[in-house]
Amino acid sequence: MDKIPNVFDNAPLIGWIHNISKNQLKYLNSQIEELNLGREMRYIMIIYDNPNCSQDDLVNIYGESKANIAKSLKKLENEGYIIRKVNPKNRRKYMLKTTKKAEDVVPKIRQISLDWEIKVGIDENDYELKEKIKKIAINSMNLIDNKEGKL
């Protein structure tokens, strides 16, 4: 590991953020391999915390393609973790909700995630940092949505 700081001295911030995200997911999966959820566990958490969110919400949050999100949602639905209901306000969209099966694993996932944060040095004193990163993420989504980033 001594080589890592030298190799990544000039890495962009986004590279570090991507690294953190990937390693957190690897850690979560290593702790609950029996669920065989992969990145879908992140989707379960968002759906659990935001009942009636949509596929588009997940696309925006995670920057994944609609096709990848749809495939993951189908897997979660087939395995009994979520249900999809047609949105009465827009019949082309679905509202997502977790099932009892998902609600039973959420506390375990949340605890493993909290343990990971503590082990890597994230604590309750990092509230301002978390808010700053969230603001940057929202700004980056808005930049793409508004096409302001076009040259």
Short mmCIF file of N, CA, C and O in Angstrom, two decimals, residues 29 33-41 43-44 67-84 101:
data_model
loop_
_atom_site.label_atom_id
_atom_site.label_comp_id
_atom_site.label_asym_id
_atom_site.label_seq_id
_atom_site.Cartn_x
_atom_site.Cartn_y
_atom_site.Cartn_z
N ASN A 29 -20.65 -5.71 0.05
CA ASN A 29 -20.90 -7.02 -0.55
C ASN A 29 -20.11 -8.12 0.16
O ASN A 29 -20.61 -9.23 0.30
N GLU A 33 -22.44 -11.38 1.60
CA GLU A 33 -22.37 -12.10 0.33
C GLU A 33 -23.61 -12.95 0.08
O GLU A 33 -24.03 -13.13 -1.06
N GLU A 34 -24.21 -13.46 1.16
CA GLU A 34 -25.34 -14.37 1.00
C GLU A 34 -26.54 -13.72 0.31
O GLU A 34 -27.38 -14.40 -0.26
N LEU A 35 -26.62 -12.40 0.33
CA LEU A 35 -27.74 -11.72 -0.32
C LEU A 35 -27.54 -11.60 -1.83
O LEU A 35 -28.50 -11.44 -2.57
N ASN A 36 -26.29 -11.63 -2.27
CA ASN A 36 -25.96 -11.55 -3.68
C ASN A 36 -26.67 -10.36 -4.35
O ASN A 36 -27.31 -10.50 -5.38
N LEU A 37 -26.53 -9.19 -3.73
CA LEU A 37 -27.23 -8.02 -4.25
C LEU A 37 -26.37 -7.11 -5.12
O LEU A 37 -26.89 -6.43 -5.98
N GLY A 38 -25.08 -7.06 -4.90
CA GLY A 38 -24.25 -6.13 -5.68
C GLY A 38 -24.70 -4.70 -5.45
O GLY A 38 -25.14 -4.33 -4.36
N ARG A 39 -24.63 -3.90 -6.52
CA ARG A 39 -24.99 -2.48 -6.36
C ARG A 39 -26.47 -2.29 -6.07
O ARG A 39 -26.91 -1.22 -5.67
N GLU A 40 -27.26 -3.34 -6.29
CA GLU A 40 -28.69 -3.23 -6.04
C GLU A 40 -29.00 -2.90 -4.58
O GLU A 40 -30.05 -2.33 -4.29
N MET A 41 -28.08 -3.23 -3.66
CA MET A 41 -28.37 -2.90 -2.26
C MET A 41 -28.47 -1.39 -2.07
O MET A 41 -29.23 -0.92 -1.25
N TYR A 43 -29.73 0.63 -4.25
CA TYR A 43 -31.04 0.99 -4.75
C TYR A 43 -32.11 0.67 -3.71
O TYR A 43 -33.04 1.46 -3.53
N ILE A 44 -31.95 -0.45 -3.04
CA ILE A 44 -32.89 -0.79 -1.97
C ILE A 44 -32.91 0.31 -0.91
O ILE A 44 -33.98 0.72 -0.46
N ALA A 67 -31.28 1.69 -18.82
CA ALA A 67 -31.31 0.24 -19.07
C ALA A 67 -30.70 -0.53 -17.90
O ALA A 67 -31.26 -1.55 -17.47
N ASN A 68 -29.58 -0.05 -17.37
CA ASN A 68 -28.95 -0.73 -16.23
C ASN A 68 -29.83 -0.68 -14.99
O ASN A 68 -29.96 -1.67 -14.27
N ILE A 69 -30.43 0.48 -14.76
CA ILE A 69 -31.31 0.62 -13.60
C ILE A 69 -32.53 -0.30 -13.78
O ILE A 69 -32.93 -0.99 -12.85
N ALA A 70 -33.10 -0.32 -14.97
CA ALA A 70 -34.27 -1.17 -15.22
C ALA A 70 -33.93 -2.64 -14.98
O ALA A 70 -34.72 -3.37 -14.38
N LYS A 71 -32.78 -3.06 -15.43
CA LYS A 71 -32.33 -4.44 -15.24
C LYS A 71 -32.19 -4.75 -13.74
O LYS A 71 -32.64 -5.80 -13.27
N SER A 72 -31.59 -3.84 -13.00
CA SER A 72 -31.43 -4.03 -11.55
C SER A 72 -32.77 -4.06 -10.84
O SER A 72 -32.99 -4.88 -9.94
N LEU A 73 -33.68 -3.18 -11.25
CA LEU A 73 -35.00 -3.14 -10.62
C LEU A 73 -35.77 -4.43 -10.91
O LEU A 73 -36.48 -4.94 -10.04
N LYS A 74 -35.62 -4.95 -12.12
CA LYS A 74 -36.27 -6.21 -12.46
C LYS A 74 -35.75 -7.33 -11.56
O LYS A 74 -36.53 -8.15 -11.05
N LYS A 75 -34.44 -7.35 -11.34
CA LYS A 75 -33.83 -8.35 -10.45
C LYS A 75 -34.40 -8.20 -9.04
O LYS A 75 -34.79 -9.19 -8.41
N LEU A 76 -34.45 -6.97 -8.54
CA LEU A 76 -34.96 -6.74 -7.18
C LEU A 76 -36.43 -7.13 -7.07
O LEU A 76 -36.87 -7.68 -6.05
N GLU A 77 -37.19 -6.87 -8.12
CA GLU A 77 -38.60 -7.23 -8.12
C GLU A 77 -38.76 -8.76 -8.15
O GLU A 77 -39.55 -9.33 -7.38
N ASN A 78 -38.01 -9.41 -9.01
CA ASN A 78 -38.07 -10.87 -9.12
C ASN A 78 -37.66 -11.57 -7.83
O ASN A 78 -38.17 -12.64 -7.51
N GLU A 79 -36.72 -10.97 -7.11
CA GLU A 79 -36.24 -11.56 -5.86
C GLU A 79 -37.07 -11.12 -4.65
O GLU A 79 -36.77 -11.50 -3.53
N GLY A 80 -38.09 -10.31 -4.88
CA GLY A 80 -39.02 -9.95 -3.82
C GLY A 80 -38.59 -8.81 -2.91
O GLY A 80 -39.13 -8.65 -1.82
N TYR A 81 -37.66 -7.97 -3.37
CA TYR A 81 -37.20 -6.85 -2.55
C TYR A 81 -38.00 -5.57 -2.78
O TYR A 81 -38.09 -4.72 -1.89
N ILE A 82 -38.55 -5.41 -3.98
CA ILE A 82 -39.31 -4.20 -4.28
C ILE A 82 -40.58 -4.56 -5.04
O ILE A 82 -40.70 -5.65 -5.59
N ILE A 83 -41.50 -3.59 -5.05
CA ILE A 83 -42.67 -3.67 -5.91
C ILE A 83 -42.73 -2.37 -6.72
O ILE A 83 -42.29 -1.32 -6.26
N ARG A 84 -43.25 -2.50 -7.92
CA ARG A 84 -43.44 -1.32 -8.78
C ARG A 84 -44.92 -1.14 -9.01
O ARG A 84 -45.63 -2.09 -9.34
N LYS A 101 -39.36 -8.12 2.81
CA LYS A 101 -38.05 -8.77 2.66
C LYS A 101 -36.93 -7.73 2.64
O LYS A 101 -35.89 -7.91 3.31
#
